[in-house]
Each structure stands twice: as C-alpha cells, then as structure tokens.
C-alpha cells in the first residue's frame, strides 16, 4: 500500500478523500470490514502515508475510564498508550475497533479520538507514552500523579468452557490439541486460564459459539473421556468479563487486591481470573447479571 500511495502524499492545502469500511481480499473480492472498519481503513492509510496524526471522529468525547452508563463518575482520558488502547478494545471498549491501533503503533502515528458533535473537545490522545510513563502532572483526576489504571472494560455475552480431569497433568500437547480443535472450527478464544495443577484448562468464547466449542473439545478428547482420564467438558453460560487495564499496574503493588476486593465487597462471585503476561490487564469472569454492579464497584475503588 505504501508504494501505491507514494505519489499521493498530501502537500499544501490538498485534501485526499478515500472510502473506508470495505476492502478486498487476495482474489480481488470486495469485502466489508465490519464494525469500525472505517477506523481500521484510516489507520492503514495513516501508516502508509506516514501521517503526523490520525484523528478518529466518533459520537463520544474520547475513551472513558469505563462506560458512563455503568459508572456515572467515569471521565474522559486525556491520553493513553497504544498498548492500553489495544487491551481495552480487545475486551469490549466500543469506541475503538480492536485492529485500529496496530497500524498506527507500527508507524508511530499518534491517534486522537474526538467527538463529531463536540469538535471543541480535545478528546483522547493515543501515543507511545501514557500518563503513567510521563507523570507530568498535566492531566486531571486519576492522571494527575500518574495513574495506576486507565480504564475498565465490560464484555457481555460470554461463555466459559472448561476441560477437567487428572489425566491431563504432565501430559505434553493437551493445550495444543484443545486449541487446534477450536481453530479448526474457526472459534476465537477471548481469554485463557489454567490451574497450576494442570488438571483444568478454561477459556472464554462468545456465547453464540459455546455449543460448537463444547462439541469440538468433546470430540478432540473423546478417548480420554471414555477412559476416565478427562472427567468432563463443562460450559457455563450467561457470563461476562470485567477487565482492569493500565500500564501503571506493572509498577504498583496491591492493584489485584483492590480489584478483587471491590468485587468481593459488591458480592460479585468470580468464575475465573486471568492476568496478561505484560501485567497490563487483570480480568475476572462473572455472571452477566452482576456486570453493572461489578464495574461500578471497581470504578469507585480505583478511579473515584
């Protein structure tokens, strides 16, 4: 793309208009990119053109600490890192398409998210350095002294599928077989967690894919189930994922304690937990009906 656009770089007052939201596959077939596809198109163009800035105009002021409908005290972030934005988008923040940030990050192009209906608002700037790394004191609220977390995401419509049994302990290739079975059916995994005893592997998928995922795992481990080496394949439905995201979590002690303490005080039961290797996110799988109460409790504890 970079070579094809080399002769179309902007100069002076020229304005280049291009469509978004759709593209083509390797065979030249026109394909819709789905929700947020126009943002992804813009990010690819910004990367190819080596733009100084990519602006995403939407219907909200920017990226908020969480959904204001769940926590009315949620505030708009002044800035965040590429990694924080990608984590939030992956776990359900609707203001950004999950793929939008990657091309801009690769080219080092800052991304500013702004409100079409409030053009005077500066929005949220996504760049290499977050408010945590700068610690400049320019930001308001939680960002003033370098925040611990940037936001809380909430993903509805989740199912938790678990493979359980003593026959998995110390056996190489169990996880490989499990995820190969899911991949062969085009099932995307949102979250993975494994017990240290190696007798249980659990993963989250979209609720619509739960039945197919359960069948795929049962078929892949049919012989182990028949011989008792695997006890059962269990699917729990009507769940959601609450995730706390932030670069500052890598440098602070007690963040996980605050996160799970807030859930406990709100009497929210946790079905599974997971933490990214980057220590940039902590996720809890909970009942979907508890989601609003969980987000409000965590937001109050860590942001208010």
Short mmCIF file of C-alpha atoms in Angstrom, two decimals:
data_model
loop_
_atom_site.label_atom_id
_atom_site.label_comp_id
_atom_site.label_asym_id
_atom_site.label_seq_id
_atom_site.Cartn_x
_atom_site.Cartn_y
_atom_site.Cartn_z
CA UNK A 1 0.00 0.00 0.00
CA UNK A 2 2.84 2.38 0.84
CA UNK A 3 4.27 2.08 -2.68
CA UNK A 4 0.85 2.51 -4.33
CA UNK A 5 0.21 5.71 -2.36
CA UNK A 6 3.69 7.16 -2.76
CA UNK A 7 2.55 9.61 -5.42
CA UNK A 8 -0.48 10.78 -3.46
CA UNK A 9 1.11 12.29 -0.37
CA UNK A 10 -0.65 15.37 0.85
CA UNK A 11 1.00 18.68 0.04
CA UNK A 12 -0.08 22.21 0.84
CA UNK A 13 -3.86 22.55 1.07
CA UNK A 14 -4.68 19.38 -0.87
CA UNK A 15 -7.40 17.15 0.56
CA UNK A 16 -7.46 13.48 -0.34
CA UNK A 17 -10.81 11.71 0.12
CA UNK A 18 -10.95 7.95 0.22
CA UNK A 19 -13.67 5.46 1.20
CA UNK A 20 -13.38 3.24 4.23
CA UNK A 21 -15.26 0.32 5.74
CA UNK A 22 -14.58 -2.07 2.88
CA UNK A 23 -11.55 -3.60 1.18
CA UNK A 24 -10.54 -6.53 -0.97
CA UNK A 25 -9.14 -9.99 -0.37
CA UNK A 26 -6.24 -11.63 -2.23
CA UNK A 27 -8.51 -12.61 -5.12
CA UNK A 28 -9.86 -9.08 -5.56
CA UNK A 29 -13.26 -9.73 -3.99
CA UNK A 30 -14.77 -6.69 -2.26
CA UNK A 31 -15.32 -7.37 1.44
CA UNK A 32 -16.94 -5.44 4.29
CA UNK A 33 -14.56 -4.87 7.21
CA UNK A 34 -17.36 -4.87 9.80
CA UNK A 35 -17.98 -2.57 12.75
CA UNK A 36 -15.31 0.09 13.00
CA UNK A 37 -13.94 -0.86 9.58
CA UNK A 38 -13.66 2.77 8.51
CA UNK A 39 -11.38 3.44 11.51
CA UNK A 40 -9.21 0.49 10.51
CA UNK A 41 -9.04 1.77 6.91
CA UNK A 42 -7.94 5.18 8.18
CA UNK A 43 -5.22 3.61 10.34
CA UNK A 44 -3.82 1.65 7.39
CA UNK A 45 -3.76 4.83 5.30
CA UNK A 46 -2.09 6.79 8.10
CA UNK A 47 0.60 4.13 8.30
CA UNK A 48 1.15 4.07 4.53
CA UNK A 49 1.26 7.87 4.26
CA UNK A 50 3.48 8.26 7.36
CA UNK A 51 0.95 10.74 8.72
CA UNK A 52 1.75 13.07 11.62
CA UNK A 53 -1.62 12.36 13.26
CA UNK A 54 -4.67 10.14 12.79
CA UNK A 55 -7.99 11.55 14.01
CA UNK A 56 -10.94 9.23 14.62
CA UNK A 57 -14.21 11.19 14.77
CA UNK A 58 -16.98 9.39 16.61
CA UNK A 59 -20.04 10.17 18.75
CA UNK A 60 -18.33 10.37 22.18
CA UNK A 61 -15.71 12.72 23.61
CA UNK A 62 -12.98 10.06 23.63
CA UNK A 63 -12.04 6.98 25.64
CA UNK A 64 -13.64 6.98 29.10
CA UNK A 65 -12.42 5.23 32.23
CA UNK A 66 -15.45 2.98 31.75
CA UNK A 67 -18.95 3.05 30.30
CA UNK A 68 -20.67 6.09 31.90
CA UNK A 69 -23.94 4.18 31.85
CA UNK A 70 -22.45 1.75 34.38
CA UNK A 71 -20.41 4.28 36.39
CA UNK A 72 -21.75 7.85 36.06
CA UNK A 73 -18.50 9.24 37.52
CA UNK A 74 -16.48 7.91 34.55
CA UNK A 75 -14.23 10.54 32.97
CA UNK A 76 -12.67 11.03 29.55
CA UNK A 77 -8.97 10.16 29.45
CA UNK A 78 -6.61 12.85 28.20
CA UNK A 79 -4.06 10.34 26.92
CA UNK A 80 -3.22 6.65 26.91
CA UNK A 81 -0.66 4.32 25.37
CA UNK A 82 -1.12 2.19 22.25
CA UNK A 83 -0.96 -0.94 24.41
CA UNK A 84 -3.65 0.28 26.79
CA UNK A 85 -5.92 1.14 23.87
CA UNK A 86 -5.44 -2.30 22.30
CA UNK A 87 -6.20 -4.07 25.60
CA UNK A 88 -9.39 -2.06 26.16
CA UNK A 89 -10.53 -2.60 22.57
CA UNK A 90 -9.93 -6.35 22.83
CA UNK A 91 -12.05 -6.57 25.96
CA UNK A 92 -15.02 -4.72 24.56
CA UNK A 93 -14.44 -0.94 24.55
CA UNK A 94 -16.65 0.02 21.60
CA UNK A 95 -15.09 3.40 20.82
CA UNK A 96 -12.19 1.69 19.01
CA UNK A 97 -12.04 -1.21 16.57
CA UNK A 98 -9.55 -3.76 18.02
CA UNK A 99 -7.40 -3.61 14.88
CA UNK A 100 -7.28 0.17 14.54
CA UNK A 101 -4.33 0.85 16.81
CA UNK A 102 -1.87 -1.75 15.45
CA UNK A 103 -1.02 0.00 12.14
CA UNK A 104 -0.69 3.39 13.86
CA UNK A 105 1.53 1.86 16.56
CA UNK A 106 3.75 0.20 13.95
CA UNK A 107 4.33 3.56 12.24
CA UNK A 108 4.43 5.63 15.44
CA UNK A 109 1.44 7.72 14.33
CA UNK A 110 -0.45 9.28 17.27
CA UNK A 111 -4.22 8.71 17.27
CA UNK A 112 -6.67 11.27 18.60
CA UNK A 113 -10.29 10.23 19.24
CA UNK A 114 -12.73 13.13 19.05
CA UNK A 115 -16.45 13.84 19.17
CA UNK A 116 -18.10 14.87 15.90
CA UNK A 117 -20.81 16.69 17.87
CA UNK A 118 -18.35 18.49 20.17
CA UNK A 119 -15.41 19.50 17.99
CA UNK A 120 -14.13 21.88 20.65
CA UNK A 121 -13.36 18.95 22.99
CA UNK A 122 -9.70 17.77 22.72
CA UNK A 123 -10.65 14.10 23.02
CA UNK A 124 -8.20 11.31 23.90
CA UNK A 125 -4.67 11.09 22.50
CA UNK A 126 -3.27 7.59 21.98
CA UNK A 127 0.52 7.53 21.68
CA UNK A 128 3.63 5.63 22.72
CA UNK A 129 3.81 7.14 26.20
CA UNK A 130 0.86 7.13 28.57
CA UNK A 131 0.15 9.43 31.50
CA UNK A 132 1.83 6.83 33.72
CA UNK A 133 5.18 6.95 31.97
CA UNK A 134 5.23 10.73 31.76
CA UNK A 135 3.98 11.53 35.26
CA UNK A 136 3.98 15.16 34.17
CA UNK A 137 1.07 16.32 36.29
CA UNK A 138 -0.65 17.84 33.26
CA UNK A 139 -3.68 15.55 33.45
CA UNK A 140 -6.69 15.87 35.67
CA UNK A 141 -8.11 13.44 38.23
CA UNK A 142 -6.57 9.99 38.29
CA UNK A 143 -3.94 11.03 35.76
CA UNK A 144 -2.53 13.92 37.80
CA UNK A 145 0.13 11.96 39.68
CA UNK A 146 0.49 9.11 37.19
CA UNK A 147 -2.46 6.75 37.26
CA UNK A 148 -2.36 3.06 38.06
CA UNK A 149 -5.03 2.02 35.54
CA UNK A 150 -6.59 3.74 32.56
CA UNK A 151 -9.95 2.03 32.42
CA UNK A 152 -12.36 -0.82 32.98
CA UNK A 153 -13.92 -2.75 30.12
CA UNK A 154 -17.00 -4.95 30.27
CA UNK A 155 -17.73 -7.68 27.73
CA UNK A 156 -21.19 -9.25 27.73
CA UNK A 157 -22.36 -12.46 26.09
CA UNK A 158 -19.54 -14.77 27.18
CA UNK A 159 -19.36 -18.50 27.87
CA UNK A 160 -16.65 -20.27 29.89
CA UNK A 161 -15.72 -23.76 28.66
CA UNK A 162 -13.56 -25.95 30.92
CA UNK A 163 -11.69 -29.19 30.26
CA UNK A 164 -11.28 -31.03 33.58
CA UNK A 165 -9.52 -34.21 34.60
CA UNK A 166 -6.49 -35.74 36.34
CA UNK A 167 -5.27 -37.36 33.14
CA UNK A 168 -4.02 -34.02 31.78
CA UNK A 169 -1.36 -33.47 34.44
CA UNK A 170 2.14 -33.61 32.99
CA UNK A 171 0.91 -34.72 29.55
CA UNK A 172 2.53 -32.70 26.71
CA UNK A 173 0.32 -31.37 23.93
CA UNK A 174 -3.00 -31.16 25.76
CA UNK A 175 -3.35 -27.41 25.26
CA UNK A 176 -2.19 -27.74 21.64
CA UNK A 177 -4.91 -30.32 20.89
CA UNK A 178 -7.54 -28.24 22.65
CA UNK A 179 -6.88 -25.03 20.75
CA UNK A 180 -6.28 -26.81 17.46
CA UNK A 181 -9.78 -28.28 17.77
CA UNK A 182 -11.22 -24.80 18.28
CA UNK A 183 -9.16 -23.27 15.46
CA UNK A 184 -10.31 -25.94 13.00
CA UNK A 185 -13.87 -24.70 13.53
CA UNK A 186 -13.00 -21.02 13.36
CA UNK A 187 -13.74 -20.37 17.04
CA UNK A 188 -11.92 -17.38 18.51
CA UNK A 189 -10.80 -17.56 22.15
CA UNK A 190 -11.16 -14.38 24.19
CA UNK A 191 -9.46 -15.42 27.44
CA UNK A 192 -7.50 -18.44 28.72
CA UNK A 193 -6.77 -19.61 32.25
CA UNK A 194 -5.15 -22.80 33.55
CA UNK A 195 -4.84 -24.17 37.08
CA UNK A 196 -1.29 -24.74 38.35
CA UNK A 197 -2.21 -28.40 38.99
CA UNK A 198 -2.65 -28.82 35.21
CA UNK A 199 -5.95 -30.63 35.83
CA UNK A 200 -8.11 -27.87 34.33
CA UNK A 201 -7.95 -25.57 31.33
CA UNK A 202 -10.68 -22.96 30.89
CA UNK A 203 -11.30 -20.49 28.09
CA UNK A 204 -13.89 -17.89 27.15
CA UNK A 205 -15.69 -17.66 23.83
CA UNK A 206 -18.66 -15.69 22.59
CA UNK A 207 -21.90 -17.19 23.86
CA UNK A 208 -23.05 -17.98 20.32
CA UNK A 209 -20.02 -20.25 19.85
CA UNK A 210 -20.37 -22.11 23.18
CA UNK A 211 -22.21 -25.18 21.86
CA UNK A 212 -19.83 -25.66 18.95
CA UNK A 213 -16.81 -25.16 21.22
CA UNK A 214 -18.12 -27.73 23.69
CA UNK A 215 -18.71 -30.26 20.90
CA UNK A 216 -15.25 -29.63 19.42
CA UNK A 217 -13.47 -30.22 22.74
CA UNK A 218 -15.51 -33.34 23.50
CA UNK A 219 -14.67 -34.78 20.09
CA UNK A 220 -10.96 -33.96 20.45
CA UNK A 221 -10.75 -35.70 23.85
CA UNK A 222 -13.26 -38.47 23.24
CA UNK A 223 -10.85 -41.28 24.12
CA UNK A 224 -9.73 -39.59 27.35
CA UNK A 225 -13.35 -39.05 28.41
CA UNK A 226 -14.20 -42.70 27.69
CA UNK A 227 -11.25 -43.96 29.78
CA UNK A 228 -11.80 -41.51 32.65
CA UNK A 229 -8.58 -39.55 32.15
CA UNK A 230 -10.73 -36.48 31.46
CA UNK A 231 -13.71 -36.09 33.75
CA UNK A 232 -15.87 -33.71 31.80
CA UNK A 233 -16.18 -30.78 29.45
CA UNK A 234 -18.27 -28.11 31.16
CA UNK A 235 -19.73 -24.95 29.60
CA UNK A 236 -21.01 -22.09 31.76
CA UNK A 237 -23.18 -19.52 30.01
CA UNK A 238 -24.66 -16.08 30.74
CA UNK A 239 -21.27 -14.74 31.80
CA UNK A 240 -19.31 -11.55 31.22
CA UNK A 241 -15.69 -10.37 31.51
CA UNK A 242 -14.67 -7.36 33.59
CA UNK A 243 -11.11 -6.22 32.87
CA UNK A 244 -8.94 -3.61 34.56
CA UNK A 245 -6.35 -2.18 32.15
CA UNK A 246 -3.39 0.12 32.67
CA UNK A 247 0.36 0.47 32.15
CA UNK A 248 0.83 1.54 35.77
CA UNK A 249 -0.31 -1.85 37.07
CA UNK A 250 3.13 -3.26 36.32
CA UNK A 251 4.75 -0.98 38.89
CA UNK A 252 2.21 -0.97 41.72
CA UNK A 253 1.71 -3.49 44.49
CA UNK A 254 -1.85 -4.29 45.57
CA UNK A 255 -3.76 -3.48 42.38
CA UNK A 256 -5.11 -7.03 42.09
CA UNK A 257 -6.10 -6.85 45.75
CA UNK A 258 -8.07 -3.67 45.16
CA UNK A 259 -9.70 -5.15 42.06
CA UNK A 260 -10.86 -8.37 43.68
CA UNK A 261 -11.59 -6.62 46.97
CA UNK A 262 -14.04 -4.33 45.20
CA UNK A 263 -15.74 -7.32 43.58
CA UNK A 264 -15.95 -9.07 46.94
CA UNK A 265 -17.47 -6.05 48.67
CA UNK A 266 -20.06 -5.86 45.88
CA UNK A 267 -20.81 -9.56 46.47
CA UNK A 268 -19.83 -10.50 42.92
CA UNK A 269 -18.80 -14.12 42.50
CA UNK A 270 -15.78 -14.77 40.24
CA UNK A 271 -15.89 -17.85 37.99
CA UNK A 272 -12.35 -17.47 36.58
CA UNK A 273 -9.48 -15.00 36.57
CA UNK A 274 -6.67 -14.21 34.13
CA UNK A 275 -3.78 -11.78 34.01
CA UNK A 276 -1.80 -10.90 30.89
CA UNK A 277 1.93 -11.64 30.87
CA UNK A 278 2.54 -7.93 30.34
CA UNK A 279 0.82 -7.28 33.70
CA UNK A 280 -1.19 -4.63 31.87
CA UNK A 281 -4.60 -6.23 32.48
CA UNK A 282 -6.47 -8.28 35.05
CA UNK A 283 -9.72 -9.96 34.07
CA UNK A 284 -12.49 -11.64 36.03
CA UNK A 285 -15.22 -13.82 34.54
CA UNK A 286 -18.50 -13.13 36.35
CA UNK A 287 -22.25 -13.61 35.93
CA UNK A 288 -23.54 -11.19 33.30
CA UNK A 289 -26.30 -10.02 35.62
CA UNK A 290 -23.64 -8.83 38.10
CA UNK A 291 -21.78 -6.81 35.48
CA UNK A 292 -23.15 -3.35 36.21
CA UNK A 293 -22.60 -3.72 39.95
CA UNK A 294 -19.07 -5.07 39.41
CA UNK A 295 -17.96 -2.26 37.10
CA UNK A 296 -19.39 0.41 39.41
CA UNK A 297 -17.63 -1.10 42.44
CA UNK A 298 -14.22 -1.39 40.78
CA UNK A 299 -14.51 2.10 39.30
CA UNK A 300 -15.37 3.59 42.68
CA UNK A 301 -12.43 1.85 44.35
CA UNK A 302 -9.77 2.65 41.75
CA UNK A 303 -10.89 5.82 39.99
CA UNK A 304 -13.11 7.81 42.34
#
